[in-house]
mmCIF file of C-alpha atoms in Angstrom:
data_model
loop_
_atom_site.group_PDB
_atom_site.id
_atom_site.type_symbol
_atom_site.label_atom_id
_atom_site.label_comp_id
_atom_site.label_asym_id
_atom_site.label_seq_id
_atom_site.Cartn_x
_atom_site.Cartn_y
_atom_site.Cartn_z
ATOM 1 C CA MET A 176 -0.494 -34.693 -26.235
ATOM 2 C CA ASN A 177 1.066 -34.471 -22.760
ATOM 3 C CA ALA A 178 3.743 -32.194 -24.178
ATOM 4 C CA VAL A 179 1.028 -29.641 -25.033
ATOM 5 C CA PHE A 180 -1.421 -30.114 -22.162
ATOM 6 C CA ASP A 181 -1.288 -32.222 -19.019
ATOM 7 C CA ILE A 182 -4.053 -31.677 -16.459
ATOM 8 C CA LYS A 183 -1.899 -32.374 -13.386
ATOM 9 C CA ARG A 184 0.864 -30.079 -14.577
ATOM 10 C CA PHE A 185 -1.704 -27.445 -15.519
ATOM 11 C CA LEU A 186 -3.321 -27.522 -12.062
ATOM 12 C CA LYS A 187 0.065 -27.140 -10.376
ATOM 13 C CA LEU A 188 0.835 -24.125 -12.572
ATOM 14 C CA GLU A 189 -2.576 -22.646 -11.815
ATOM 15 C CA LYS A 190 -1.996 -23.104 -8.080
ATOM 16 C CA ARG A 191 1.324 -21.275 -8.393
ATOM 17 C CA ASN A 192 -0.387 -18.543 -10.438
ATOM 18 C CA LEU A 193 -3.028 -17.983 -7.742
ATOM 19 C CA LEU A 194 -0.379 -17.829 -5.024
ATOM 20 C CA THR A 195 1.691 -15.399 -7.097
ATOM 21 C CA HIS A 196 -1.252 -13.063 -7.716
ATOM 22 C CA LYS A 197 -3.009 -13.435 -4.349
ATOM 23 C CA ASN A 198 -1.776 -10.066 -3.054
ATOM 24 C CA GLN A 199 -2.845 -8.302 -6.233
ATOM 25 C CA PHE A 200 -6.285 -9.914 -6.066
ATOM 26 C CA ALA A 201 -6.551 -8.910 -2.400
ATOM 27 C CA TYR A 202 -5.553 -5.286 -3.096
ATOM 28 C CA ALA A 203 -8.023 -5.034 -5.974
ATOM 29 C CA SER A 204 -10.806 -6.450 -3.772
ATOM 30 C CA LEU A 205 -10.018 -4.046 -0.917
ATOM 31 C CA ILE A 206 -10.005 -1.065 -3.281
ATOM 32 C CA LEU A 207 -13.417 -2.056 -4.677
ATOM 33 C CA ILE A 208 -14.844 -2.579 -1.188
ATOM 34 C CA GLY A 209 -13.326 0.705 -0.011
ATOM 35 C CA ILE A 210 -14.823 2.735 -2.880
ATOM 36 C CA THR A 211 -18.246 1.176 -2.318
ATOM 37 C CA VAL A 212 -18.175 1.842 1.440
ATOM 38 C CA PHE A 213 -17.032 5.407 0.699
ATOM 39 C CA ALA A 214 -20.019 5.843 -1.640
ATOM 40 C CA VAL A 215 -22.369 4.552 1.079
ATOM 41 C CA LEU A 216 -20.988 6.971 3.674
ATOM 42 C CA LEU A 217 -21.217 9.863 1.224
ATOM 43 C CA SER A 218 -24.831 8.918 0.471
ATOM 44 C CA LEU A 219 -25.650 9.351 4.148
ATOM 45 C CA LEU A 220 -23.982 12.776 4.288
ATOM 46 C CA ILE A 221 -24.250 14.168 0.736
ATOM 47 C CA PRO A 222 -26.671 11.953 -1.263
ATOM 48 C CA MET A 223 -25.941 13.401 -4.717
ATOM 49 C CA VAL A 224 -22.164 13.084 -4.357
ATOM 50 C CA GLY A 225 -22.538 9.535 -3.060
ATOM 51 C CA GLN A 226 -24.604 8.571 -6.104
ATOM 52 C CA VAL A 227 -22.012 10.108 -8.434
ATOM 53 C CA VAL A 228 -19.277 7.998 -6.794
ATOM 54 C CA ALA A 229 -21.500 4.909 -7.053
ATOM 55 C CA PHE A 230 -22.200 5.677 -10.712
ATOM 56 C CA LEU A 231 -18.446 5.591 -11.397
ATOM 57 C CA ILE A 232 -17.871 2.170 -9.780
ATOM 58 C CA HIS A 233 -18.938 0.072 -12.783
ATOM 59 C CA PRO A 234 -16.889 2.116 -15.298
ATOM 60 C CA LEU A 235 -13.875 1.890 -12.958
ATOM 61 C CA CYS A 236 -14.270 -1.904 -12.746
ATOM 62 C CA PHE A 237 -14.539 -2.077 -16.530
ATOM 63 C CA PHE A 238 -11.421 0.079 -16.989
ATOM 64 C CA ALA A 239 -9.427 -1.934 -14.432
ATOM 65 C CA LEU A 240 -10.392 -5.258 -16.034
ATOM 66 C CA VAL A 241 -9.526 -4.008 -19.515
ATOM 67 C CA PHE A 242 -5.994 -2.996 -18.515
ATOM 68 C CA ALA A 243 -5.462 -5.715 -15.887
ATOM 69 C CA PRO A 244 -2.726 -7.476 -17.945
ATOM 70 C CA CYS A 245 -0.705 -4.249 -18.005
ATOM 71 C CA PHE A 246 -1.267 -3.690 -14.273
ATOM 72 C CA PHE A 247 -0.732 -7.201 -12.890
ATOM 73 C CA GLU A 248 1.834 -8.834 -15.150
ATOM 74 C CA LYS A 249 5.532 -8.086 -14.783
ATOM 75 C CA ASN A 250 7.537 -7.123 -17.848
ATOM 76 C CA ILE A 251 8.884 -10.089 -19.766
ATOM 77 C CA GLN A 252 12.659 -9.634 -19.634
ATOM 78 C CA LYS A 253 15.636 -11.969 -19.499
ATOM 79 C CA ASN A 254 16.637 -10.922 -15.998
ATOM 80 C CA ASN A 255 13.227 -11.485 -14.362
ATOM 81 C CA SER A 256 11.490 -14.098 -16.512
ATOM 82 C CA VAL A 257 14.017 -16.918 -16.818
ATOM 83 C CA PHE A 258 12.407 -18.854 -13.952
ATOM 84 C CA ASP A 259 8.964 -18.515 -15.539
ATOM 85 C CA PHE A 260 10.264 -19.782 -18.858
ATOM 86 C CA ILE A 261 11.891 -22.899 -17.370
ATOM 87 C CA LEU A 262 8.847 -23.919 -15.331
ATOM 88 C CA PRO A 263 7.687 -27.462 -16.204
ATOM 89 C CA GLY A 264 4.778 -26.444 -18.385
ATOM 90 C CA SER A 265 4.016 -25.954 -22.056
ATOM 91 C CA THR A 266 3.545 -22.560 -23.659
ATOM 92 C CA PHE A 267 -0.107 -23.432 -24.225
ATOM 93 C CA GLU A 268 -0.631 -24.146 -20.508
ATOM 94 C CA LYS A 269 1.094 -20.933 -19.446
ATOM 95 C CA PHE A 270 -0.927 -18.853 -21.873
ATOM 96 C CA LEU A 271 -4.173 -20.604 -20.935
ATOM 97 C CA ILE A 272 -3.523 -19.822 -17.282
ATOM 98 C CA MET A 273 -2.948 -16.165 -18.141
ATOM 99 C CA LEU A 274 -6.141 -16.117 -20.200
ATOM 100 C CA ILE A 275 -8.208 -17.744 -17.435
ATOM 101 C CA ASN A 276 -6.722 -15.255 -15.004
ATOM 102 C CA TYR A 277 -8.076 -12.212 -16.868
ATOM 103 C CA VAL A 278 -11.112 -13.578 -18.708
ATOM 104 C CA VAL A 279 -12.587 -15.685 -15.891
ATOM 105 C CA ILE A 280 -11.062 -15.213 -12.428
ATOM 106 C CA LEU A 281 -10.714 -11.431 -12.265
ATOM 107 C CA PRO A 282 -14.177 -10.600 -13.716
ATOM 108 C CA LEU A 283 -15.807 -13.174 -11.420
ATOM 109 C CA LEU A 284 -13.915 -11.788 -8.429
ATOM 110 C CA CYS A 285 -14.690 -8.166 -9.261
ATOM 111 C CA TYR A 286 -18.372 -8.540 -10.108
ATOM 112 C CA GLY A 287 -18.886 -11.240 -7.468
ATOM 113 C CA ILE A 288 -17.694 -8.907 -4.716
ATOM 114 C CA LEU A 289 -19.759 -6.078 -6.146
ATOM 115 C CA PHE A 290 -22.845 -8.321 -6.242
ATOM 116 C CA LEU A 291 -22.404 -9.258 -2.567
ATOM 117 C CA LEU A 292 -21.922 -5.598 -1.637
ATOM 118 C CA ILE A 293 -25.122 -4.675 -3.460
ATOM 119 C CA GLN A 294 -27.028 -7.353 -1.560
ATOM 120 C CA LEU A 295 -25.683 -6.058 1.762
ATOM 121 C CA ILE A 296 -26.479 -2.447 0.852
ATOM 122 C CA SER A 297 -30.045 -3.311 -0.201
ATOM 123 C CA ILE A 298 -30.766 -4.569 3.339
ATOM 124 C CA ILE A 299 -30.285 -1.074 4.828
ATOM 125 C CA PRO A 300 -33.801 0.483 5.056
ATOM 126 C CA LEU A 301 -32.855 4.029 4.062
ATOM 127 C CA ASP A 302 -34.022 5.783 0.897
ATOM 128 C CA ASN A 303 -30.573 7.191 0.094
ATOM 129 C CA ILE A 304 -28.984 3.756 0.392
ATOM 130 C CA GLN A 305 -31.748 2.138 -1.665
ATOM 131 C CA ASN A 306 -31.132 4.698 -4.421
ATOM 132 C CA LEU A 307 -27.438 3.835 -4.230
ATOM 133 C CA SER A 308 -28.290 0.147 -4.599
ATOM 134 C CA ASN A 309 -30.306 0.939 -7.740
ATOM 135 C CA VAL A 310 -27.385 2.875 -9.217
ATOM 136 C CA LEU A 311 -25.055 -0.088 -8.625
ATOM 137 C CA SER A 312 -27.544 -2.592 -10.055
ATOM 138 C CA PHE A 313 -26.291 -5.009 -12.719
ATOM 139 C CA THR A 314 -29.464 -4.580 -14.824
ATOM 140 C CA ASN A 315 -28.045 -1.882 -17.108
ATOM 141 C CA ASN A 316 -24.387 -1.994 -16.106
ATOM 142 C CA LEU A 317 -23.587 -5.609 -16.973
ATOM 143 C CA THR A 318 -24.799 -7.018 -20.296
ATOM 144 C CA TRP A 319 -23.454 -9.596 -22.746
ATOM 145 C CA GLU A 320 -22.581 -6.784 -25.170
ATOM 146 C CA LYS A 321 -20.543 -4.988 -22.515
ATOM 147 C CA MET A 322 -18.784 -8.215 -21.554
ATOM 148 C CA TYR A 323 -17.876 -8.778 -25.210
ATOM 149 C CA LYS A 324 -16.488 -5.236 -25.431
ATOM 150 C CA LEU A 325 -14.558 -5.922 -22.229
ATOM 151 C CA PHE A 326 -12.876 -9.010 -23.702
ATOM 152 C CA VAL A 327 -12.135 -7.230 -26.997
ATOM 153 C CA LEU A 328 -10.445 -4.288 -25.285
ATOM 154 C CA GLN A 329 -8.731 -6.593 -22.802
ATOM 155 C CA SER A 330 -7.296 -8.668 -25.660
ATOM 156 C CA MET A 331 -5.839 -5.448 -27.078
ATOM 157 C CA SER A 332 -4.281 -4.676 -23.697
ATOM 158 C CA LEU A 333 -2.847 -8.194 -23.502
ATOM 159 C CA THR A 334 -1.378 -7.739 -26.983
ATOM 160 C CA GLY A 335 0.116 -4.414 -25.916
ATOM 161 C CA TYR A 336 1.633 -6.074 -22.851
ATOM 162 C CA PHE A 337 3.431 -8.632 -25.038
ATOM 163 C CA PHE A 338 4.608 -6.154 -27.679
ATOM 164 C CA PHE A 339 5.683 -3.215 -25.511
ATOM 165 C CA LYS A 340 8.585 -3.812 -23.166
ATOM 166 C CA ARG A 341 8.086 -0.574 -21.200
ATOM 167 C CA PHE A 342 5.089 1.632 -20.400
ATOM 168 C CA SER A 343 2.704 -0.937 -21.922
ATOM 169 C CA PHE A 344 -0.320 0.576 -20.147
ATOM 170 C CA ILE A 345 0.251 4.122 -21.455
ATOM 171 C CA LYS A 346 1.111 2.984 -24.982
ATOM 172 C CA THR A 347 -1.844 0.601 -25.188
ATOM 173 C CA LEU A 348 -4.229 3.233 -23.792
ATOM 174 C CA LEU A 349 -3.071 5.758 -26.396
ATOM 175 C CA ILE A 350 -3.494 3.231 -29.206
ATOM 176 C CA GLU A 351 -7.012 2.306 -28.083
ATOM 177 C CA LEU A 352 -7.968 5.987 -27.814
ATOM 178 C CA PHE A 353 -6.510 6.651 -31.264
ATOM 179 C CA LEU A 354 -8.429 3.730 -32.793
ATOM 180 C CA SER A 355 -11.675 4.819 -31.121
ATOM 181 C CA ILE A 356 -11.324 8.408 -32.354
ATOM 182 C CA THR A 357 -10.381 7.200 -35.841
ATOM 183 C CA ILE A 358 -13.453 4.934 -36.047
ATOM 184 C CA LEU A 359 -15.717 7.765 -34.890
ATOM 185 C CA ILE A 360 -14.246 10.147 -37.484
ATOM 186 C CA ILE A 361 -14.614 7.588 -40.294
ATOM 187 C CA ALA A 362 -18.216 6.854 -39.259
ATOM 188 C CA ALA A 363 -19.001 10.594 -39.153
ATOM 189 C CA ILE A 364 -17.448 11.173 -42.594
ATOM 190 C CA MET A 365 -19.326 8.219 -44.113
ATOM 191 C CA GLY A 366 -22.580 9.360 -42.532
ATOM 192 C CA TYR A 367 -22.116 12.908 -43.785
ATOM 193 C CA SER A 368 -21.176 11.804 -47.313
ATOM 194 C CA HIS A 369 -24.189 9.494 -47.631
ATOM 195 C CA PHE A 370 -26.780 11.598 -45.819
ATOM 196 C CA SER A 371 -25.587 15.158 -46.316
ATOM 197 C CA ASN A 372 -29.160 16.464 -46.135
ATOM 198 C CA MET A 373 -32.490 15.269 -44.787
ATOM 199 C CA ASP A 374 -33.977 14.702 -48.266
ATOM 200 C CA THR A 375 -31.272 12.188 -49.055
ATOM 201 C CA PHE A 376 -31.799 10.548 -45.672
ATOM 202 C CA ASN A 377 -35.577 10.347 -46.164
ATOM 203 C CA ASN A 378 -35.172 8.942 -49.682
ATOM 204 C CA ALA A 379 -32.728 6.325 -48.395
ATOM 205 C CA SER A 380 -35.088 5.382 -45.567
ATOM 206 C CA THR A 381 -38.040 5.072 -47.979
ATOM 207 C CA MET A 382 -35.987 2.954 -50.363
ATOM 208 C CA LEU A 383 -34.989 0.602 -47.545
ATOM 209 C CA ILE A 384 -38.584 0.254 -46.362
ATOM 210 C CA GLN A 385 -39.887 -0.474 -49.872
ATOM 211 C CA ASN A 386 -37.081 -2.819 -50.900
ATOM 212 C CA ASP A 387 -37.106 -5.843 -48.575
ATOM 213 C CA GLY A 388 -34.351 -7.534 -50.555
ATOM 214 C CA LEU A 389 -32.002 -4.611 -50.031
ATOM 215 C CA THR A 390 -32.844 -4.507 -46.321
ATOM 216 C CA ASN A 391 -32.196 -8.225 -45.948
ATOM 217 C CA GLY A 392 -28.944 -7.854 -47.848
ATOM 218 C CA ILE A 393 -27.752 -5.116 -45.490
ATOM 219 C CA GLU A 394 -28.782 -7.185 -42.449
ATOM 220 C CA ASN A 395 -26.926 -10.236 -43.778
ATOM 221 C CA THR A 396 -23.835 -8.135 -44.482
ATOM 222 C CA LEU A 397 -23.903 -6.715 -40.964
ATOM 223 C CA PHE A 398 -24.377 -10.222 -39.520
ATOM 224 C CA ILE A 399 -21.399 -11.589 -41.470
ATOM 225 C CA THR A 400 -19.313 -8.573 -40.461
ATOM 226 C CA LYS A 401 -20.122 -9.210 -36.784
ATOM 227 C CA ILE A 402 -19.051 -12.850 -37.143
ATOM 228 C CA ILE A 403 -15.748 -11.853 -38.777
ATOM 229 C CA LEU A 404 -15.064 -9.234 -36.112
ATOM 230 C CA GLY A 405 -16.039 -11.747 -33.420
ATOM 231 C CA VAL A 406 -13.397 -14.142 -34.742
ATOM 232 C CA LEU A 407 -10.716 -11.470 -35.097
ATOM 233 C CA PHE A 408 -11.499 -9.783 -31.771
ATOM 234 C CA PRO A 409 -10.728 -11.139 -29.282
ATOM 235 C CA LEU A 410 -9.903 -14.645 -30.628
ATOM 236 C CA GLY A 411 -7.438 -13.425 -33.247
ATOM 237 C CA LEU A 412 -5.541 -11.265 -30.763
ATOM 238 C CA TRP A 413 -5.393 -14.124 -28.253
ATOM 239 C CA ILE A 414 -3.757 -16.297 -30.912
ATOM 240 C CA VAL A 415 -1.261 -13.524 -31.677
ATOM 241 C CA CYS A 416 -0.450 -13.262 -27.954
ATOM 242 C CA PHE A 417 0.100 -17.024 -27.729
ATOM 243 C CA PHE A 418 2.642 -17.007 -30.555
ATOM 244 C CA LYS A 419 4.296 -13.915 -29.085
ATOM 245 C CA LEU A 420 4.692 -15.712 -25.736
ATOM 246 C CA ARG A 421 6.155 -18.756 -27.485
ATOM 247 C CA GLU A 422 8.551 -16.514 -29.380
ATOM 248 C CA LYS A 423 9.734 -14.872 -26.159
ATOM 249 C CA GLU A 424 10.252 -18.237 -24.480
ATOM 250 C CA ILE A 425 12.422 -19.414 -27.348
#
């Protein structure tokens, strides 16, 4: 068991990981603070522009967290990764540290700082600033569904980091855009083929309302599909990344 996971060894590796990434965490925090302060200043001078900048903060955080593995991790190559490979730790421990880094530490750091900034902004008794605080609110910007989407897309970025030796960010971004467009096109084609006119749509809606068994069957199918997708994404991609890391170490 100690060969796979040892708590003391794991904590030492995690300490080294935090020291290695401290500058990156600091830069990311300063950028987030800087954008928020910039939005506050703009709200005092040009309220509408300030709110637009504030509106973009949550999407920017989401985008940065999705592609964080491509931004923060160095390329795995023989000339710069030998020391990492010979560190006294198992592949499972090294991968777990990487996973904790992007699934736990970075989101907590990002949204924790943003939460504190929102609390500080809400103290300022000015209407423009209060409106800015409402725009930055977590109520609609941070939900469990969005967090799940974050981890799914982030797992794809982590997979791209392991599989692409160069330009992993650009290649992964293009793949994710291609998959998104493809899914939208398929959904549009299926929707058009099944409901090509309103009569067909109304008949289908009436049939679903009248037939409870059919409705329950569709709901059960969708529920099972969500479970399967939940296992494959992100869990399946994390497993693929683990074996890819082990392969590179060998």
